[in-house]
Amino acid sequence: MTTTHLAGPRPAISDRLRTRLEARLAERGIDPRTSLPETPEPVPALEAAQKRIPVDYRAAVVEHPDVAAWVGALVEAAVAPNSGGLNPHYGTAGRRQLTHGPSLLLWGSTGCGKTHQAYAAIRALTAAGCGVAWHATTAADLYADMRPRAGAEPEQLLRRIMRIPLLLLDDLGAAKGSEWTEEITFRLVNWRCQHRLPTLFTTNLPPVRDPDTPAARQPVLRDKVGDRVLSRLSGMCTPVHFTGPDRRFLRP
Ligand SMILES: Nc1ncnc2c1ncn2[C@@H]1O[C@H](COP(=O)(O)OP(=O)(O)OP(=O)(O)O)[C@@H](O)[C@H]1O
Ligand SMILES: [Mg+2]
């Protein structure tokens, strides 16, 4: 019986075939020795979130340092499912979920980028791999959805939004107010404050009056939402002041 000793691993293709292939690639301007460009891994959760984000904000990235710090703190505090359960060996696998945390009050003039940064924060949390059940609405849309009408379950809707792990409540204080809207806002903010559920609020109004500006010339959030809501917002939120021009006018 004879034993064949091979000099090394056999090449996958013959030299003739390699030469022909390389000639073909060269015709097309392709150099097989250059490495392929890095293709980013798709994040399925981010792709799903993108579909629910208004087109205008789908490419939003976090730029404001206070928003970046908030995202970082929430990611840090996210926990694995059931990790607080009686048996830590069961159910700890899986994506970490947002739990409790602080909220943000993004305030500033029209068009300076508050909603943009709010959606950027949602995108960043999703891209960080956290399980994020989120809901976004403007205060005006929420009040409209809460109006009693046939077939609607406004109470169920409010309870669902109150409990959602991450909420964007956009344009707080922009809608025409009444005792009824104040009551809805109070119930929502009170629940989220007591349960420390992370919420992104945006508003055009300064939270409180600047003592140097005459009261008549300066509407503030307190006038719109009342003392009790403002007290809770102060307790749960980091205020982030946005300045700058209306970006909608800067568009080419
Ligand atoms: N950092 C940014 N980079 C690129 N585009 C931006 C940025 N910030 C805002 N924009 C764009 O500018 C426009 C206005 O931004 P946005 O809607 O966030 O303003 P806003 O402060 O929420 O305004 P309003 O008070 O009227 O609700 C949007 O079209 C948005 O996509
Ligand atoms: Mg906005």
Tab-separated table of C-alpha atoms and ligand atoms in Angstrom:
chain	number	residue	atom	x	y	z
A	1	MET	CA	0.000	0.000	0.000
A	2	THR	CA	1.433	3.364	-0.937
A	3	THR	CA	0.920	6.602	0.967
A	4	THR	CA	0.640	9.849	-0.962
A	5	HIS	CA	2.119	12.874	0.796
A	6	LEU	CA	0.559	16.101	-0.456
A	7	ALA	CA	2.734	19.203	-0.459
A	8	GLY	CA	-0.104	21.325	0.877
A	9	PRO	CA	-3.830	21.958	0.495
A	10	ARG	CA	-5.029	21.720	-3.089
A	11	PRO	CA	-6.074	25.050	-4.566
A	12	ALA	CA	-9.841	25.483	-4.988
A	13	ILE	CA	-9.404	26.460	-8.637
A	14	SER	CA	-6.724	25.765	-11.198
A	15	ASP	CA	-4.204	28.415	-12.197
A	16	ARG	CA	-5.738	28.591	-15.698
A	17	LEU	CA	-9.207	29.217	-14.315
A	18	ARG	CA	-7.853	31.793	-11.836
A	19	THR	CA	-6.131	33.699	-14.668
A	20	ARG	CA	-9.337	33.696	-16.714
A	21	LEU	CA	-11.421	34.873	-13.760
A	22	GLU	CA	-8.975	37.640	-12.906
A	23	ALA	CA	-8.994	38.811	-16.532
A	24	ARG	CA	-12.810	38.957	-16.476
A	25	LEU	CA	-12.819	40.911	-13.211
A	26	ALA	CA	-10.148	43.288	-14.547
A	27	GLU	CA	-12.376	43.961	-17.609
A	28	ARG	CA	-15.038	45.140	-15.170
A	29	GLY	CA	-12.596	47.194	-13.134
A	30	ILE	CA	-12.781	44.870	-10.107
A	31	ASP	CA	-9.633	44.063	-8.120
A	32	PRO	CA	-10.295	40.856	-6.121
A	33	ARG	CA	-7.504	41.716	-3.663
A	34	THR	CA	-9.237	44.870	-2.348
A	35	SER	CA	-11.514	44.241	0.637
A	36	LEU	CA	-15.238	44.859	0.339
A	37	PRO	CA	-16.628	48.009	1.958
A	38	GLU	CA	-18.064	47.550	5.441
A	39	THR	CA	-21.809	46.840	5.234
A	40	PRO	CA	-23.589	47.898	8.416
A	41	GLU	CA	-25.542	45.122	10.125
A	42	PRO	CA	-29.264	45.867	9.850
A	43	VAL	CA	-30.983	46.323	13.220
A	44	PRO	CA	-34.465	44.744	12.801
A	45	ALA	CA	-35.957	46.738	15.695
A	46	LEU	CA	-34.670	49.983	14.203
A	47	GLU	CA	-36.078	49.041	10.803
A	48	ALA	CA	-39.486	48.414	12.385
A	49	ALA	CA	-39.293	51.699	14.328
A	50	GLN	CA	-38.350	53.615	11.172
A	51	LYS	CA	-41.710	52.774	9.585
A	52	ARG	CA	-43.555	54.496	12.438
A	53	ILE	CA	-41.340	57.584	12.469
A	54	PRO	CA	-42.529	60.523	10.322
A	55	VAL	CA	-40.436	60.756	7.128
A	56	ASP	CA	-39.002	64.108	8.171
A	57	TYR	CA	-37.298	62.567	11.205
A	58	ARG	CA	-36.191	59.152	9.894
A	59	ALA	CA	-32.538	60.153	9.608
A	60	ALA	CA	-32.446	62.105	12.876
A	61	VAL	CA	-29.336	61.580	14.978
A	62	VAL	CA	-28.781	62.747	18.523
A	63	GLU	CA	-26.783	65.966	18.519
A	64	HIS	CA	-27.685	67.725	21.748
A	65	PRO	CA	-25.360	66.600	24.591
A	66	ASP	CA	-28.198	66.527	27.163
A	67	VAL	CA	-30.254	64.257	24.901
A	68	ALA	CA	-27.201	62.026	24.357
A	69	ALA	CA	-26.644	61.825	28.137
A	70	TRP	CA	-30.301	60.881	28.679
A	71	VAL	CA	-30.122	58.111	26.050
A	72	GLY	CA	-26.907	56.810	27.640
A	73	ALA	CA	-28.471	56.754	31.121
A	74	LEU	CA	-31.546	54.848	29.919
A	75	VAL	CA	-29.451	52.294	28.023
A	76	GLU	CA	-27.309	51.833	31.115
A	77	ALA	CA	-30.388	51.301	33.300
A	78	ALA	CA	-32.124	48.883	30.893
A	79	VAL	CA	-32.492	45.396	32.360
A	80	ALA	CA	-32.790	41.888	30.941
A	81	PRO	CA	-36.321	40.464	31.001
A	82	ASN	CA	-37.214	38.797	34.323
A	83	SER	CA	-33.800	39.508	35.805
A	84	GLY	CA	-35.537	40.702	38.968
A	85	GLY	CA	-37.605	37.518	39.226
A	86	LEU	CA	-37.386	34.885	41.948
A	87	ASN	CA	-35.234	32.573	39.852
A	88	PRO	CA	-32.583	34.607	38.068
A	89	HIS	CA	-31.715	31.640	35.827
A	90	TYR	CA	-35.037	31.738	33.999
A	91	GLY	CA	-35.864	34.233	31.348
A	92	THR	CA	-32.813	36.411	31.627
A	93	ALA	CA	-31.895	35.925	27.983
A	94	GLY	CA	-33.265	38.358	25.438
A	95	ARG	CA	-33.064	42.015	24.696
A	96	ARG	CA	-32.729	44.386	27.617
A	97	GLN	CA	-35.848	46.438	28.209
A	98	LEU	CA	-36.272	50.051	29.244
A	99	THR	CA	-37.682	50.274	32.722
A	100	HIS	CA	-37.679	53.405	34.838
A	101	GLY	CA	-35.777	56.586	34.332
A	102	PRO	CA	-35.806	60.321	34.074
A	103	SER	CA	-37.666	62.324	31.432
A	104	LEU	CA	-36.776	65.270	29.222
A	105	LEU	CA	-38.583	68.555	28.608
A	106	LEU	CA	-37.313	69.891	25.281
A	107	TRP	CA	-38.357	73.519	24.986
A	108	GLY	CA	-37.610	76.318	22.566
A	109	SER	CA	-38.937	78.352	19.684
A	110	THR	CA	-40.706	77.020	16.605
A	111	GLY	CA	-38.626	74.953	14.194
A	112	CYS	CA	-35.418	74.825	16.248
A	113	GLY	CA	-35.321	71.003	16.232
A	114	LYS	CA	-37.077	69.731	19.364
A	115	THR	CA	-39.189	67.019	17.692
A	116	HIS	CA	-36.166	66.085	15.554
A	117	GLN	CA	-34.071	65.418	18.677
A	118	ALA	CA	-36.938	63.537	20.332
A	119	TYR	CA	-37.169	61.084	17.421
A	120	ALA	CA	-33.366	60.931	17.287
A	121	ALA	CA	-33.451	59.745	20.911
A	122	ILE	CA	-36.021	57.032	20.086
A	123	ARG	CA	-33.873	55.899	17.144
A	124	ALA	CA	-30.735	55.855	19.294
A	125	LEU	CA	-32.395	53.782	22.031
A	126	THR	CA	-33.647	51.280	19.462
A	127	ALA	CA	-30.290	51.121	17.679
A	128	ALA	CA	-28.568	50.498	21.033
A	129	GLY	CA	-30.383	47.155	21.118
A	130	CYS	CA	-32.873	47.982	23.873
A	131	GLY	CA	-36.397	46.657	23.641
A	132	VAL	CA	-38.341	49.898	23.340
A	133	ALA	CA	-42.124	49.896	23.239
A	134	TRP	CA	-42.809	53.514	22.366
A	135	HIS	CA	-45.647	55.751	21.366
A	136	ALA	CA	-45.554	59.253	19.940
A	137	THR	CA	-48.377	61.760	19.758
A	138	THR	CA	-48.889	65.482	19.880
A	139	ALA	CA	-50.919	66.777	22.803
A	140	ALA	CA	-53.516	68.105	20.323
A	141	ASP	CA	-53.886	64.668	18.649
A	142	LEU	CA	-54.198	63.010	22.034
A	143	TYR	CA	-57.049	65.324	23.069
A	144	ALA	CA	-58.743	64.736	19.678
A	145	ASP	CA	-58.432	60.954	20.086
A	146	MET	CA	-59.871	61.218	23.594
A	147	ARG	CA	-63.094	62.915	22.469
A	148	PRO	CA	-66.077	60.641	23.068
A	149	ARG	CA	-67.424	59.193	19.825
A	150	ALA	CA	-69.208	56.056	18.704
A	151	GLY	CA	-67.045	52.946	18.739
A	152	ALA	CA	-64.062	54.625	20.439
A	153	GLU	CA	-62.636	53.596	23.800
A	154	PRO	CA	-60.910	56.796	24.960
A	155	GLU	CA	-60.353	55.585	28.506
A	156	GLN	CA	-58.577	52.462	27.226
A	157	LEU	CA	-56.449	54.604	24.922
A	158	LEU	CA	-55.395	56.916	27.748
A	159	ARG	CA	-54.532	54.003	30.030
A	160	ARG	CA	-52.463	52.397	27.276
A	161	ILE	CA	-50.556	55.623	26.604
A	162	MET	CA	-50.079	56.257	30.333
A	163	ARG	CA	-48.360	52.880	30.695
A	164	ILE	CA	-46.277	52.769	27.522
A	165	PRO	CA	-42.588	52.338	28.475
A	166	LEU	CA	-41.434	55.302	26.359
A	167	LEU	CA	-43.699	58.191	25.361
A	168	LEU	CA	-43.121	61.225	23.166
A	169	LEU	CA	-45.719	63.879	24.001
A	170	ASP	CA	-45.077	66.544	21.398
A	171	ASP	CA	-46.222	70.182	21.448
A	172	LEU	CA	-47.420	70.299	25.014
A	173	GLY	CA	-49.241	73.566	25.671
A	174	ALA	CA	-49.859	74.293	21.978
A	175	ALA	CA	-53.489	73.146	21.865
A	176	LYS	CA	-56.347	75.311	23.080
A	177	GLY	CA	-56.733	74.411	26.734
A	178	SER	CA	-59.786	73.698	28.866
A	179	GLU	CA	-60.476	72.029	32.205
A	180	TRP	CA	-60.986	68.783	30.291
A	181	THR	CA	-57.578	68.921	28.497
A	182	GLU	CA	-55.944	69.893	31.815
A	183	GLU	CA	-57.487	66.821	33.442
A	184	ILE	CA	-56.210	64.488	30.701
A	185	THR	CA	-52.730	66.015	30.833
A	186	PHE	CA	-52.727	65.755	34.627
A	187	ARG	CA	-53.709	62.075	34.653
A	188	LEU	CA	-51.071	61.224	32.054
A	189	VAL	CA	-48.230	63.207	33.618
A	190	ASN	CA	-49.144	62.173	37.161
A	191	TRP	CA	-49.057	58.462	36.290
A	192	ARG	CA	-45.780	58.695	34.412
A	193	CYS	CA	-44.223	60.796	37.187
A	194	GLN	CA	-45.279	58.355	39.922
A	195	HIS	CA	-44.080	55.323	37.970
A	196	ARG	CA	-40.954	57.099	36.709
A	197	LEU	CA	-41.691	56.170	33.101
A	198	PRO	CA	-39.315	57.877	30.649
A	199	THR	CA	-41.120	60.551	28.639
A	200	LEU	CA	-39.987	63.067	26.056
A	201	PHE	CA	-42.047	66.257	26.273
A	202	THR	CA	-41.627	69.066	23.765
A	203	THR	CA	-43.059	72.555	24.048
A	204	ASN	CA	-42.664	75.996	22.530
A	205	LEU	CA	-43.224	77.623	25.892
A	206	PRO	CA	-40.661	78.372	28.588
A	207	PRO	CA	-41.566	76.329	31.682
A	208	VAL	CA	-41.755	79.373	33.970
A	209	ARG	CA	-41.741	83.153	33.619
A	210	ASP	CA	-38.496	85.052	33.294
A	211	PRO	CA	-38.687	87.645	36.113
A	212	ASP	CA	-37.232	90.306	33.797
A	213	THR	CA	-39.970	89.949	31.132
A	214	PRO	CA	-43.409	91.542	31.658
A	215	ALA	CA	-45.993	88.810	32.330
A	216	ALA	CA	-48.369	89.945	29.585
A	217	ARG	CA	-45.686	89.511	26.927
A	218	GLN	CA	-44.562	86.041	27.957
A	219	PRO	CA	-46.917	83.066	27.981
A	220	VAL	CA	-45.374	80.148	29.873
A	221	LEU	CA	-46.098	76.425	30.182
A	222	ARG	CA	-47.429	76.887	33.721
A	223	ASP	CA	-50.309	79.043	32.324
A	224	LYS	CA	-51.280	76.254	29.916
A	225	VAL	CA	-50.950	73.108	31.995
A	226	GLY	CA	-51.498	74.430	35.512
A	227	ASP	CA	-49.379	74.349	38.663
A	228	ARG	CA	-49.917	70.678	39.480
A	229	VAL	CA	-48.738	69.430	36.076
A	230	LEU	CA	-45.815	71.842	36.063
A	231	SER	CA	-44.776	70.654	39.527
A	232	ARG	CA	-44.644	67.062	38.306
A	233	LEU	CA	-42.830	67.998	35.107
A	234	SER	CA	-40.223	69.829	37.206
A	235	GLY	CA	-39.765	66.765	39.387
A	236	MET	CA	-39.438	64.199	36.599
A	237	CYS	CA	-37.753	66.114	33.737
A	238	THR	CA	-34.406	67.559	32.866
A	239	PRO	CA	-35.238	70.772	30.989
A	240	VAL	CA	-33.302	71.155	27.730
A	241	HIS	CA	-33.415	74.574	26.099
A	242	PHE	CA	-33.185	74.643	22.291
A	243	THR	CA	-32.140	77.846	20.611
A	244	GLY	CA	-31.505	78.810	17.003
A	245	PRO	CA	-33.469	79.800	13.919
A	246	ASP	CA	-36.533	78.075	12.482
A	247	ARG	CA	-34.880	75.353	10.407
A	248	ARG	CA	-37.918	75.083	8.158
A	249	PHE	CA	-36.999	78.480	6.675
A	250	LEU	CA	-33.412	77.363	6.093
A	251	ARG	CA	-34.363	74.562	3.722
A	252	PRO	CA	-33.041	74.916	0.171
B	1	LIG	N1	-30.321	68.699	13.645
B	1	LIG	C1	-31.051	68.709	12.530
B	1	LIG	N2	-30.524	68.280	11.368
B	1	LIG	C2	-31.248	68.298	10.239
B	1	LIG	N3	-32.534	68.725	10.157
B	1	LIG	C3	-33.111	69.152	11.287
B	1	LIG	C4	-32.393	69.172	12.526
B	1	LIG	N4	-33.216	69.653	13.477
B	1	LIG	C5	-34.367	69.915	12.858
B	1	LIG	N5	-34.299	69.620	11.547
B	1	LIG	C6	-35.381	69.792	10.579
B	1	LIG	O1	-35.922	71.080	10.768
B	1	LIG	C7	-37.323	71.035	10.729
B	1	LIG	C8	-37.880	71.549	12.046
B	1	LIG	O2	-37.490	70.693	13.086
B	1	LIG	P1	-38.510	70.213	14.225
B	1	LIG	O3	-39.783	69.754	13.606
B	1	LIG	O4	-37.782	69.271	15.076
B	1	LIG	O5	-38.736	71.589	14.972
B	1	LIG	P2	-39.515	71.853	16.343
B	1	LIG	O6	-38.581	72.555	17.254
B	1	LIG	O7	-40.127	70.577	16.823
B	1	LIG	O8	-40.634	72.863	15.835
B	1	LIG	P3	-42.112	73.136	16.425
B	1	LIG	O9	-41.918	73.928	17.663
B	1	LIG	O10	-42.780	73.927	15.351
B	1	LIG	O11	-42.758	71.821	16.667
B	1	LIG	C9	-37.739	69.609	10.434
B	1	LIG	O12	-37.963	69.488	9.047
B	1	LIG	C10	-36.526	68.815	10.851
B	1	LIG	O13	-36.396	67.615	10.131
B	2	MG	MG	-42.085	69.949	17.013
